[in-house]
Short mmCIF file of C-alpha atoms in Angstrom, two decimals:
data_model
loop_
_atom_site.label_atom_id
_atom_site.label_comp_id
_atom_site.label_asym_id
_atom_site.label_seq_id
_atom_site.Cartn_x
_atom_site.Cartn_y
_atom_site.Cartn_z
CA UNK Q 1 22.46 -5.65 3.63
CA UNK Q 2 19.86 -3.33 1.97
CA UNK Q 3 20.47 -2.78 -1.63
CA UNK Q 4 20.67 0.67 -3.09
CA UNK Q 5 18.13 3.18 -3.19
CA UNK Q 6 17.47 4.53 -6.36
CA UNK Q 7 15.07 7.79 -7.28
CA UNK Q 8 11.75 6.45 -9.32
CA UNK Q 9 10.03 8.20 -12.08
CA UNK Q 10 7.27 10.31 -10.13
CA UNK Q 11 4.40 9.44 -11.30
CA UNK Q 12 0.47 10.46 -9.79
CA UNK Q 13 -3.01 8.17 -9.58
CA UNK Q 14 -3.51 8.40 -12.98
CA UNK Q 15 -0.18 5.71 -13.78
CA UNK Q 16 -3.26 3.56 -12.10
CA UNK Q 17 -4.34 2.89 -15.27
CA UNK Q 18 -1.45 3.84 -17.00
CA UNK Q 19 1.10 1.61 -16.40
CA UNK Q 20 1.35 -1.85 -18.33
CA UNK Q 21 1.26 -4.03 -15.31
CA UNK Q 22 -1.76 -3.37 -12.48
CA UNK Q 23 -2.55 -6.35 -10.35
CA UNK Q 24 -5.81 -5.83 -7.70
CA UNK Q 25 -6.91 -7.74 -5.08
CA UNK Q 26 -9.97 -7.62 -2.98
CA UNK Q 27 -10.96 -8.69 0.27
CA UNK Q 28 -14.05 -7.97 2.28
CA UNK Q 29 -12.89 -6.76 5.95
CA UNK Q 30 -14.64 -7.41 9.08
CA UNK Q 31 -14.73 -3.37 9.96
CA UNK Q 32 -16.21 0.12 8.94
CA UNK Q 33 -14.32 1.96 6.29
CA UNK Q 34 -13.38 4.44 9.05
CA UNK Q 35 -11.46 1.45 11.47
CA UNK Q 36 -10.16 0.40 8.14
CA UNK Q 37 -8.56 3.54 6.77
CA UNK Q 38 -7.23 4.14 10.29
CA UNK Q 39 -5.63 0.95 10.33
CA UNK Q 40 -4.17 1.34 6.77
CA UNK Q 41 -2.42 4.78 7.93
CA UNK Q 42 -1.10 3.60 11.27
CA UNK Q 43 2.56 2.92 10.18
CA UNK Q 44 3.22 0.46 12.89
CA UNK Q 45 -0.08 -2.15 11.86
CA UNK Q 46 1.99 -2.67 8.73
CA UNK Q 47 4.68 -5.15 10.09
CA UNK Q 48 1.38 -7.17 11.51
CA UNK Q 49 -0.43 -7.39 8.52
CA UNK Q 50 2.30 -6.87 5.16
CA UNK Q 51 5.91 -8.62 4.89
CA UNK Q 52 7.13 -5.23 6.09
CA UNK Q 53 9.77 -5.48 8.45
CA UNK Q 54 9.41 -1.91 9.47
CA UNK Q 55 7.56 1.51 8.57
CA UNK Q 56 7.41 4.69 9.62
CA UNK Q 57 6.57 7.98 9.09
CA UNK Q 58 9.50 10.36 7.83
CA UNK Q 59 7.50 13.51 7.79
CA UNK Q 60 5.44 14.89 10.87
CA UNK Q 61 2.25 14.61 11.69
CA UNK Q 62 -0.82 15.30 11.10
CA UNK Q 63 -0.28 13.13 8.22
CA UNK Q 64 -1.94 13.47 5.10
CA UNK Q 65 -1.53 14.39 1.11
CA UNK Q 66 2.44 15.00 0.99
CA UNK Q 67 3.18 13.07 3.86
CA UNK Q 68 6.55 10.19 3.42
CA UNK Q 69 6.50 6.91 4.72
CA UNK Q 70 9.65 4.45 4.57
CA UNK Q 71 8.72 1.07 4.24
CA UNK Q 72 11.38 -2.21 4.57
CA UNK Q 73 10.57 -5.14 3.24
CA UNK Q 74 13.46 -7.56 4.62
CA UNK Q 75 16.13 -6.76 2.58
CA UNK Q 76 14.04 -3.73 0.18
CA UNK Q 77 13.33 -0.78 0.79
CA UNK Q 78 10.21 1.96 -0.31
CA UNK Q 79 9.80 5.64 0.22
CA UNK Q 80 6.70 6.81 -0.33
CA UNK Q 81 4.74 10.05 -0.63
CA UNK Q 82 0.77 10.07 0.07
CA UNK Q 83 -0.90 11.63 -2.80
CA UNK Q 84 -4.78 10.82 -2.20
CA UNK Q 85 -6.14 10.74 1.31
CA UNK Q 86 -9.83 10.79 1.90
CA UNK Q 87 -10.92 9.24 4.92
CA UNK Q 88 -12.69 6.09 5.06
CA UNK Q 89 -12.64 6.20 1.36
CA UNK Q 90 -9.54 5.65 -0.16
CA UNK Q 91 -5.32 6.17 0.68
CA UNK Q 92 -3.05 6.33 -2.37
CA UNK Q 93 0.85 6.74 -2.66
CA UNK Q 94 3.50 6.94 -5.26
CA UNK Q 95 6.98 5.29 -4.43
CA UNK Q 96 9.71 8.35 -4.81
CA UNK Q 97 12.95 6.01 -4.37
CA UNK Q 98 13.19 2.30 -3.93
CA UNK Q 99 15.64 -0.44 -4.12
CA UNK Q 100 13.08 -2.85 -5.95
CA UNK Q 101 13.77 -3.18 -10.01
CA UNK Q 102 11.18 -0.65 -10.97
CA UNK Q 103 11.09 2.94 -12.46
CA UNK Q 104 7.54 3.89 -11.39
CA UNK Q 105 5.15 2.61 -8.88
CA UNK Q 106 2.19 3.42 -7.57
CA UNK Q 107 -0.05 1.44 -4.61
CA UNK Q 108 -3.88 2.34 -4.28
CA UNK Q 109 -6.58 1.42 -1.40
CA UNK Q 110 -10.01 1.89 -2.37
CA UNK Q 111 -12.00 0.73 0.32
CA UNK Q 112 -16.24 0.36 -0.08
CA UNK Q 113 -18.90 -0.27 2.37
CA UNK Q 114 -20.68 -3.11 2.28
CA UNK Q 115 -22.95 -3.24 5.61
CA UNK Q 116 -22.49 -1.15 8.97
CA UNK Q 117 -19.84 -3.31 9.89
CA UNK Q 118 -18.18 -4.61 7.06
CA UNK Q 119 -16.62 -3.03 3.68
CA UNK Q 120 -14.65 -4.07 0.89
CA UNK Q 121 -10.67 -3.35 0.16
CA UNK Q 122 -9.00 -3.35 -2.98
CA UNK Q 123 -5.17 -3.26 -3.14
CA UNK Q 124 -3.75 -2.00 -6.65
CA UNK Q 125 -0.21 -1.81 -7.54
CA UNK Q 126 0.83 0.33 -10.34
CA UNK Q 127 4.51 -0.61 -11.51
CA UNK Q 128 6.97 -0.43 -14.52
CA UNK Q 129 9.83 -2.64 -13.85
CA UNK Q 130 13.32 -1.95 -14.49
CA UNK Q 131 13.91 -2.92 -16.98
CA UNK Q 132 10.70 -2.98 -18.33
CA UNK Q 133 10.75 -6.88 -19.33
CA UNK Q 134 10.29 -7.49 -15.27
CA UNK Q 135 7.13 -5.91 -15.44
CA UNK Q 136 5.20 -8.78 -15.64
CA UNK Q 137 6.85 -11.08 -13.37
CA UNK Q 138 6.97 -8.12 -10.27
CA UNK Q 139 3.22 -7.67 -11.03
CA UNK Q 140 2.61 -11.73 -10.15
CA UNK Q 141 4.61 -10.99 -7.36
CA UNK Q 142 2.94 -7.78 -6.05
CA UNK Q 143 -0.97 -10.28 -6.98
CA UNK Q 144 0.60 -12.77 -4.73
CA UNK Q 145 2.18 -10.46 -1.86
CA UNK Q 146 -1.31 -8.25 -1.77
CA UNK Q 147 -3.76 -11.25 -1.91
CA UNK Q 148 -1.58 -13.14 1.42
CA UNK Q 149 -1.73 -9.82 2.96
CA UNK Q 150 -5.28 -8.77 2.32
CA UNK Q 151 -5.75 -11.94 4.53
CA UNK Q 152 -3.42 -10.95 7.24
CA UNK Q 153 -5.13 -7.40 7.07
CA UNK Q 154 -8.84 -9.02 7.66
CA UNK Q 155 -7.28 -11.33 10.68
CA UNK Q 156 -5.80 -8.05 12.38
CA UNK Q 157 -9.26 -6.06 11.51
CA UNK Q 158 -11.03 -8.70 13.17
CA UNK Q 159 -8.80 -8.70 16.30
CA UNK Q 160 -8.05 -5.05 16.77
CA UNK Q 161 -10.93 -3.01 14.55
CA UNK Q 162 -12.24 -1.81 17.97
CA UNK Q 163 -9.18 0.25 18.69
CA UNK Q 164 -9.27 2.55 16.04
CA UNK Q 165 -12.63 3.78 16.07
#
């Protein structure tokens, strides 16, 4: 059973650097920053590569700044609302409800090019926890979740990177 959703605090990129609690991972991936970005915005790559159980878009396409996503994470649950997206460069959201102990969050992909066919991604995770004394401890989390999934991601760039160019 899914807990309950609860609104967040809407917050934009700058809570980036804002918030208390900002864990970032990198990984170089075996891709152009073009296959990558594609990959990142295709909903249904994130059960492949994240602990997501399912995603999906909630708004219509063409997708973009504004779009919604709903993510589950076995028994969680994240809406979220795109609020940078520059192709091949970077994809940003803010979570607008959740069921995970946190009043604000924030997840940014920055993704750099490092030779014609490879580039470098780093995952940051913006959060205040509720109540704020979790902060710390669903940061560690959110370190250890992006860094097992930035692997995952570079396995599934390597496999399927062709597709999406």
């Amino acid at each position: 059973m899914t807990a309950k959703t609860h609104e967040l605090r809407h917050v934009g990129s700058d809570f980036l650097t804002a918030a208390s609690v900002h864990p970032r991972a990198s990984r170089s991936m075996p891709c152009t920053p073009e296959a990558l970005f594609s990959i990142l915005v295709d909903a249904r790559t994130w059960t492949r590569w994240t602990g997501a159980t399912q995603a999906h878009y909630s708004t219509p396409g063409p997708h973009g700044v504004g779009s919604r996503r709903i993510v589950n994470i076995r028994n969680q649950s994240l809406e979220e609302e795109f609020i940078i997206w520059e192709p091949g460069r970077r994809l940003t959201f803010s979570v607008w409800a959740s069921t995970l102990p946190v009043r604000a969050m924030v997840e940014d992909f920055t993704i750099n090019p490092v030779s014609d066919s490879d580039c470098l991604l780093t995952w940051t995770t913006a959060l205040e926890g509720k109540p704020r004394a979790l902060s710390r401890s669903l940061g560690l989390i959110a370190y250890s979740e992006e860094n097992r999934s930035l692997e995952r991601l570079s396995r599934y760039a390597t496999r399927h990177a062709a597709e999406y160019v």
